[in-house]
């Protein structure tokens, strides 16, 4: 039986030596700018989507081997109708939300679990929605977000397998919820009148995906931190396999930044973690923890803490301005 | 970009403590940093409307963002309702590690209650305010969490007495 003291000690012990971040304010400022840009772009995108009323016919089998994509940080730009997030729309609905009718429902017939469910409330990023498939609520959160990835599905595959039936009709429901207060609480008010919608995209092979117009050259290569291990497309080339060493542990990890399009596969000691995909010229980044707990929970890779490992990064079909991996070393 | 007086200073002086809170919720430093920055952006938007010390407000945003978080990542934890029986847990693993693993298996809201109570030392009423739920729900969520953690039942009394 655990005691209160043990519980307090456990919580306290695990936050000792929290990693520093001297540029947090700069990163937060960058997010604020990006948020504003997305908000502006999202409004325009929503108008286009509603006008197009995209409903693509159901797919046929044979796309199950399609590779990846990650939820992207910016709305797709100048994308051919029906394509986004590395996938092709296989079902969509959008309509007016009201207290009496807060939801839209549509049917999809996926042939693989390489899926993204995107929500949209007319560009209103403060709106909250709940997403359900076949009556199973998957999650609720900010409208405008995407659920899942067309990369290797990752841990989402478990949830997809639980609620989604391949090669069969699946009912998707997007329900607009009451707005939230500033602090994130759902307000005790009726569902507001507005827009609610969703689209399901299924991954297509990278080479078959219609990329948006090239915007190479519009982004300068970011400044780096020479004190940390870095691999980047500027010094080692756009495509190829690159490695670096690390020691697993609570503070070990690395960041991947890129402006695509392109694919980046990541493995640790030969065990696949994830394939990261970019299908546009937006800035993307993600962090990867190299602790035993995170590797097991997020990727099903079992390695003990304190082990010297080799991280392998393989870029392919990369046509964007840059990608960069920065190893995070304990300080 | 419109400035928010005191925001930069708050990030410089207080965000490290909030990072630790974020880590106890997410159990991963990179994810914790992401959660914290997401919460700071939301707080920045409301900065002018915050009265007094902004830290309780930002903490509330951190916790509520965590409990409803799905935007940036959906590749991690899958909370389970039950823990394995003690006898079946790998022998020789320290109690602290077992408890840490058990915390990770709690549903998000229960984990938030435990962290707010036993790390942040908030009272039942304060936790209710942060999470936007009733005191009775705080009590029931904590009770369920402690049962899953196989914590001494006297802890529940400690919560009630706060």
XYZ file of C-alpha atoms in Angstrom:
493
model
C 0.000 0.000 0.000
C 1.376 3.383 -1.011
C 1.556 6.239 1.465
C 0.907 9.915 0.892
C 4.586 10.608 1.440
C 5.550 8.136 -1.289
C 3.089 9.739 -3.658
C 4.488 13.222 -2.973
C 8.065 11.950 -3.293
C 7.277 10.265 -6.579
C 5.837 13.441 -8.057
C 8.680 15.570 -6.722
C 11.429 13.219 -7.855
C 10.250 13.123 -11.425
C 10.435 16.867 -11.957
C 13.966 17.276 -10.645
C 16.324 18.641 -13.247
C 13.672 19.918 -15.626
C 15.328 20.924 -18.903
C 15.887 24.629 -19.422
C 14.626 26.597 -22.379
C 16.190 30.021 -22.677
C 14.192 30.848 -25.810
C 10.730 29.945 -24.586
C 9.440 33.490 -24.944
C 10.713 33.607 -28.513
C 9.011 30.323 -29.317
C 5.756 31.463 -27.725
C 5.899 34.701 -29.697
C 6.384 32.665 -32.848
C 3.311 30.600 -32.045
C 1.268 33.711 -31.437
C 2.237 35.019 -34.866
C 1.453 31.637 -36.448
C -1.889 31.501 -34.647
C -2.857 34.847 -36.088
C -1.808 33.827 -39.564
C -3.757 30.554 -39.327
C -6.791 32.400 -38.097
C -6.702 34.702 -41.070
C -5.984 31.892 -43.502
C -8.543 29.602 -41.885
C -11.349 32.004 -42.487
C -10.529 32.185 -46.178
C -10.099 28.416 -46.391
C -13.419 27.760 -44.712
C -15.231 29.918 -47.172
C -13.625 28.004 -50.020
C -14.451 24.622 -48.516
C -18.067 25.477 -47.892
C -18.403 26.845 -51.392
C -16.892 23.738 -52.917
C -18.975 21.374 -50.749
C -16.388 18.706 -51.298
C -17.785 15.223 -51.176
C -15.516 12.782 -52.922
C -16.778 9.363 -54.003
C -15.713 6.416 -51.947
C -12.304 5.016 -52.651
C -11.518 1.623 -53.979
C -9.100 -0.833 -52.470
C -5.410 -0.743 -53.167
C -4.203 2.272 -51.252
C -3.333 0.439 -48.102
C 0.370 0.741 -48.652
C 0.261 4.492 -48.775
C 2.709 6.277 -46.584
C 2.314 8.913 -44.136
C 1.541 12.357 -43.199
C 1.315 14.248 -39.986
C -1.327 16.676 -38.855
C 0.016 19.889 -40.244
C 0.187 23.191 -38.558
C -1.220 25.330 -41.307
C -4.262 24.940 -43.510
C -3.534 23.493 -46.925
C -2.794 26.193 -49.438
C -3.897 26.107 -53.024
C -4.527 22.402 -52.757
C -6.564 20.684 -55.454
C -10.108 20.187 -54.238
C -10.514 17.067 -52.161
C -6.867 16.717 -51.133
C -5.241 17.798 -47.874
C -2.971 16.499 -45.120
C -1.428 13.951 -47.456
C -4.738 12.326 -48.164
C -7.762 12.365 -50.418
C -11.156 13.262 -49.011
C -13.419 10.233 -48.798
C -16.310 11.991 -47.115
C -17.265 15.402 -45.862
C -20.134 17.449 -44.520
C -20.606 21.021 -43.420
C -23.630 22.931 -42.237
C -25.072 25.491 -39.905
C -24.953 24.686 -36.220
C -27.651 25.761 -33.805
C -28.868 24.715 -30.367
C -31.462 22.535 -32.086
C -29.067 21.051 -34.654
C -25.497 21.157 -33.394
C -24.053 18.365 -35.558
C -23.369 17.087 -39.031
C -23.179 13.425 -39.983
C -21.680 11.721 -43.017
C -20.552 8.308 -44.153
C -17.122 7.124 -45.261
C -15.828 3.804 -46.516
C -12.065 3.715 -45.785
C -9.778 1.028 -47.130
C -6.908 1.666 -44.720
C -6.259 3.163 -41.305
C -4.100 5.930 -42.783
C -6.712 8.517 -41.930
C -7.124 12.098 -40.829
C -10.371 13.495 -39.528
C -10.323 17.267 -39.965
C -12.845 19.568 -38.356
C -13.829 23.050 -39.374
C -16.178 25.600 -37.882
C -15.909 28.327 -40.454
C -12.444 29.276 -39.303
C -13.549 29.858 -35.715
C -10.638 28.296 -33.842
C -12.237 28.997 -30.482
C -15.161 26.701 -31.245
C -15.247 23.310 -29.539
C -16.402 20.106 -31.183
C -16.791 16.429 -30.391
C -15.937 13.800 -33.005
C -17.546 10.362 -33.041
C -17.365 7.434 -35.422
C -20.056 4.776 -35.424
C -21.357 6.165 -32.138
C -17.999 5.968 -30.385
C -16.841 9.387 -29.253
C -13.187 9.696 -30.145
C -12.420 13.039 -28.613
C -13.497 16.586 -28.152
C -11.457 19.718 -28.545
C -10.796 22.798 -30.593
C -12.487 22.979 -33.971
C -10.057 23.384 -36.832
C -7.884 20.570 -35.526
C -7.113 17.280 -37.201
C -7.224 13.859 -35.636
C -4.921 11.093 -36.803
C -2.223 11.005 -39.412
C -1.747 9.306 -42.695
C 1.826 8.482 -41.933
C 1.999 5.143 -40.207
C -1.119 5.799 -38.164
C 0.948 5.460 -34.984
C -0.930 4.861 -31.784
C -4.067 6.190 -33.464
C -4.244 2.858 -35.259
C -5.408 1.214 -32.028
C -8.314 3.620 -31.783
C -9.125 3.363 -35.474
C -9.164 -0.433 -35.297
C -11.525 -0.258 -32.354
C -14.156 1.922 -33.960
C -13.657 1.957 -37.734
C -14.570 -0.834 -40.134
C -12.530 -1.091 -43.328
C -14.323 -1.606 -46.634
C -17.650 -0.854 -44.940
C -19.790 2.225 -44.295
C -18.793 4.216 -41.189
C -20.835 7.057 -39.758
C -18.858 10.136 -38.719
C -20.473 12.746 -36.500
C -19.053 16.170 -35.688
C -20.961 17.962 -32.947
C -20.410 21.566 -32.038
C -20.253 22.141 -28.293
C -20.821 25.188 -26.171
C -18.041 27.726 -26.400
C -15.269 27.778 -23.854
C -14.386 30.558 -21.530
C -10.922 32.055 -21.717
C -9.596 29.541 -19.228
C -10.699 26.567 -21.302
C -13.873 25.632 -19.416
C -16.934 24.835 -21.459
C -19.377 27.655 -20.871
C -22.851 26.920 -19.556
C -24.458 28.392 -22.619
C -26.341 26.905 -25.583
C -24.449 25.748 -28.645
C -23.885 28.892 -30.686
C -25.261 29.410 -34.143
C -22.455 29.063 -36.647
C -20.786 26.489 -38.820
C -19.781 22.928 -38.064
C -18.138 20.502 -40.429
C -15.708 17.695 -40.899
C -13.811 15.827 -43.584
C -12.147 12.413 -43.548
C -8.978 12.056 -45.615
C -7.332 8.770 -46.480
C -3.616 8.661 -47.229
C -2.354 8.308 -50.765
C 1.177 7.393 -51.876
C 3.499 10.372 -51.618
C 4.262 10.389 -55.308
C 0.565 10.388 -56.133
C -0.254 13.311 -53.907
C -0.824 16.640 -55.687
C 1.568 19.043 -54.009
C 0.796 22.744 -53.852
C 2.847 25.222 -55.912
C 6.540 25.427 -55.067
C 7.452 28.111 -52.591
C 11.085 27.182 -52.155
C 13.271 30.103 -51.336
C 10.776 32.059 -49.334
C 12.190 30.798 -46.045
C 15.716 31.452 -44.767
C 17.495 28.582 -43.112
C 16.971 29.021 -39.366
C 19.853 29.831 -37.080
C 21.109 26.879 -35.111
C 22.587 26.100 -31.754
C 26.143 24.977 -32.344
C 26.316 23.523 -28.847
C 23.864 20.829 -29.792
C 24.090 18.010 -32.238
C 22.499 18.923 -35.518
C 21.925 17.187 -38.798
C 20.365 19.151 -41.545
C 19.612 19.057 -45.205
C 21.944 21.968 -45.854
C 25.032 20.126 -44.710
C 24.193 16.559 -45.587
C 21.893 16.903 -48.572
C 18.164 16.676 -48.998
C 17.839 12.895 -49.172
C 19.752 10.101 -47.539
C 20.268 8.275 -44.289
C 21.974 9.991 -41.402
C 22.723 8.864 -37.864
C 23.706 10.255 -34.499
C 24.278 8.751 -31.080
C 22.336 9.364 -27.911
C 21.817 7.860 -24.500
C 18.250 7.066 -23.533
C 16.929 8.788 -20.434
C 14.371 11.156 -19.003
C 15.954 14.260 -20.527
C 17.166 12.800 -23.793
C 15.405 13.518 -27.017
C 15.540 15.418 -30.252
C 13.538 17.798 -32.354
C 12.690 17.556 -36.006
C 11.943 20.733 -37.917
C 11.209 20.878 -41.579
C 9.653 22.778 -44.377
C 8.538 20.131 -46.798
C 7.331 18.520 -48.823
C 9.072 15.260 -48.134
C 9.245 12.239 -45.884
C 11.507 11.630 -42.909
C 11.723 8.185 -41.313
C 13.046 7.893 -37.785
C 14.396 4.765 -36.095
C 16.256 4.046 -32.879
C 18.642 1.106 -32.858
C 16.967 -0.122 -36.009
C 13.460 -0.017 -34.532
C 11.028 2.183 -36.409
C 9.557 5.096 -34.474
C 7.676 7.107 -37.012
C 7.613 8.416 -40.529
C 7.061 12.122 -40.588
C 5.515 13.525 -43.703
C 5.065 16.996 -45.071
C 2.855 17.677 -48.035
C 3.135 21.417 -48.282
C 5.521 24.271 -47.619
C 4.393 25.052 -44.095
C 6.762 24.943 -41.158
C 6.438 21.798 -39.068
C 8.158 20.563 -35.986
C 7.838 17.761 -33.511
C 9.701 16.549 -30.472
C 10.764 13.001 -29.747
C 11.556 11.846 -26.240
C 14.188 9.154 -25.829
C 13.146 7.948 -22.403
C 12.256 4.298 -21.925
C 8.765 5.264 -20.816
C 8.021 7.502 -23.804
C 9.478 5.096 -26.349
C 7.362 2.262 -24.998
C 4.145 4.241 -24.592
C 4.253 6.168 -27.847
C 5.984 3.807 -30.242
C 5.997 0.371 -28.653
C 9.809 0.381 -28.673
C 11.319 -1.129 -25.556
C 14.783 0.096 -24.629
C 16.103 0.691 -21.098
C 17.145 4.106 -19.857
C 20.890 4.672 -19.922
C 21.427 2.719 -23.119
C 23.678 4.115 -25.819
C 21.605 4.073 -28.990
C 21.890 5.054 -32.613
C 19.190 7.308 -34.020
C 18.719 6.930 -37.755
C 17.043 9.629 -39.809
C 16.170 8.886 -43.402
C 14.860 11.631 -45.639
C 13.299 10.823 -48.990
C 11.450 12.639 -51.739
C 12.425 15.810 -49.962
C 11.802 18.911 -52.028
C 11.380 21.602 -49.421
C 13.754 24.325 -48.257
C 15.155 22.335 -45.346
C 14.838 19.743 -42.640
C 16.865 19.630 -39.466
C 17.256 17.315 -36.501
C 18.566 18.753 -33.255
C 19.523 16.360 -30.500
C 18.601 17.388 -26.995
C 21.352 16.488 -24.609
C 21.087 16.586 -20.806
C 22.570 19.743 -19.370
C 2.215 42.337 -32.287
C 0.350 44.101 -29.508
C 2.325 43.944 -26.321
C 1.000 42.505 -23.078
C 2.686 44.174 -20.088
C 4.286 41.626 -17.797
C 3.815 38.669 -20.120
C 7.475 38.268 -21.060
C 8.555 38.625 -17.447
C 6.002 36.041 -16.368
C 7.289 33.573 -18.947
C 10.857 34.231 -17.856
C 10.246 33.839 -14.142
C 7.336 31.438 -13.727
C 7.113 29.232 -16.770
C 9.743 26.813 -15.519
C 7.525 25.883 -12.577
C 4.614 25.442 -14.943
C 6.790 23.230 -17.116
C 7.173 20.860 -14.173
C 3.411 20.784 -13.723
C 3.031 20.111 -17.442
C 5.526 17.277 -17.219
C 3.662 15.589 -14.378
C 0.563 15.707 -16.528
C 2.113 14.588 -19.822
C 5.092 12.516 -18.519
C 7.294 13.642 -21.403
C 9.463 16.755 -21.435
C 8.974 17.571 -25.104
C 5.216 17.154 -24.822
C 5.255 19.183 -21.619
C 7.027 22.046 -23.362
C 4.478 21.867 -26.151
C 1.582 21.880 -23.696
C 3.068 24.789 -21.773
C 3.607 26.901 -24.869
C 0.099 26.124 -26.093
C -1.268 27.298 -22.746
C 0.912 30.416 -22.776
C -0.406 31.378 -26.197
C -3.990 30.997 -24.956
C -3.154 33.012 -21.859
C -1.522 35.733 -23.925
C -4.805 36.196 -25.744
C -6.592 36.844 -22.455
C -3.731 38.599 -20.700
C -5.418 41.969 -20.468
C -8.422 40.479 -18.694
C -6.512 38.693 -15.945
C -6.802 40.342 -12.545
C -3.931 40.018 -10.117
C -1.411 37.180 -10.159
C -1.625 35.480 -13.554
C -0.124 32.190 -12.397
C -3.368 30.561 -11.158
C -4.986 31.508 -14.441
C -2.181 30.082 -16.573
C -2.102 26.942 -14.438
C -5.813 26.537 -15.062
C -5.248 26.850 -18.796
C -2.432 24.295 -18.658
C -4.595 21.759 -16.875
C -7.680 22.309 -19.000
C -5.689 22.230 -22.191
C -4.220 18.931 -21.055
C -7.540 17.357 -20.167
C -9.055 18.257 -23.528
C -5.893 18.075 -25.594
C -5.875 16.347 -28.884
C -4.787 18.879 -31.396
C -1.076 18.421 -31.737
C -0.569 14.833 -30.701
C -2.578 11.738 -30.719
C 0.136 9.203 -30.559
C 0.709 8.588 -26.931
C -1.029 7.288 -23.938
C -4.078 5.118 -23.852
C -5.318 5.237 -20.272
C -6.493 1.939 -18.905
C -9.151 1.509 -16.302
C -7.438 -1.207 -14.330
C -3.935 -1.769 -13.105
C -2.348 -5.203 -13.128
C -2.439 -7.037 -9.835
C 0.535 -6.303 -7.636
C 1.717 -9.871 -7.756
C 1.978 -9.779 -11.517
C 3.940 -6.565 -11.699
C 7.579 -7.102 -12.506
C 9.312 -7.974 -9.298
C 12.221 -5.870 -8.162
C 11.002 -2.622 -9.642
C 11.061 0.135 -7.121
C 7.840 1.313 -5.557
C 8.381 4.822 -6.889
C 8.688 3.610 -10.439
C 5.594 1.475 -10.077
C 3.687 4.425 -8.748
C 4.930 6.624 -11.603
C 3.803 4.042 -14.127
C 0.453 3.769 -12.377
C 0.018 7.544 -12.526
C 0.514 7.335 -16.254
C -2.337 4.897 -16.595
C -4.849 7.144 -14.896
C -7.460 8.886 -17.026
C -6.387 12.451 -17.675
C -8.791 14.184 -15.325
C -7.951 11.836 -12.460
C -4.241 12.398 -13.062
C -4.813 16.143 -13.014
C -6.613 15.903 -9.685
C -3.769 13.902 -8.156
C -1.078 16.268 -9.426
C -2.957 19.369 -8.312
C -3.580 17.902 -4.885
C -0.299 16.209 -4.083
C 2.187 18.261 -6.098
C 0.616 21.702 -6.271
C -0.972 21.277 -2.827
C -4.262 22.799 -3.911
C -7.360 22.354 -1.784
C -10.419 20.481 -2.934
C -12.184 23.789 -3.592
C -9.238 25.154 -5.556
C -9.047 22.024 -7.675
C -12.763 22.319 -8.374
C -12.207 25.863 -9.590
C -9.251 24.938 -11.786
C -11.022 22.036 -13.445
C -14.422 23.682 -13.580
C -16.115 20.812 -11.797
C -17.929 20.450 -8.492
C -16.198 19.629 -5.228
C -18.097 16.387 -5.177
C -16.652 15.442 -8.547
C -13.169 16.347 -7.348
C -13.693 14.063 -4.380
C -14.968 11.176 -6.469
C -12.254 11.567 -9.102
C -9.568 11.623 -6.428
C -11.078 8.628 -4.697
C -11.054 6.624 -7.913
C -7.497 7.701 -8.690
C -6.205 6.721 -5.287
C -7.949 3.389 -5.533
C -6.214 2.731 -8.854
C -2.913 3.782 -7.373
C -3.523 1.526 -4.402
C -2.843 4.448 -2.123
C -3.620 4.262 1.531
C -7.243 5.234 2.072
C -6.195 7.769 4.665
C -5.142 9.993 1.793
C -8.754 10.539 0.973
C -9.238 11.875 4.477
C -6.344 14.242 3.895
C -8.103 15.585 0.838
C -11.416 15.987 2.618
C -9.721 17.848 5.421
C -8.127 20.379 3.125
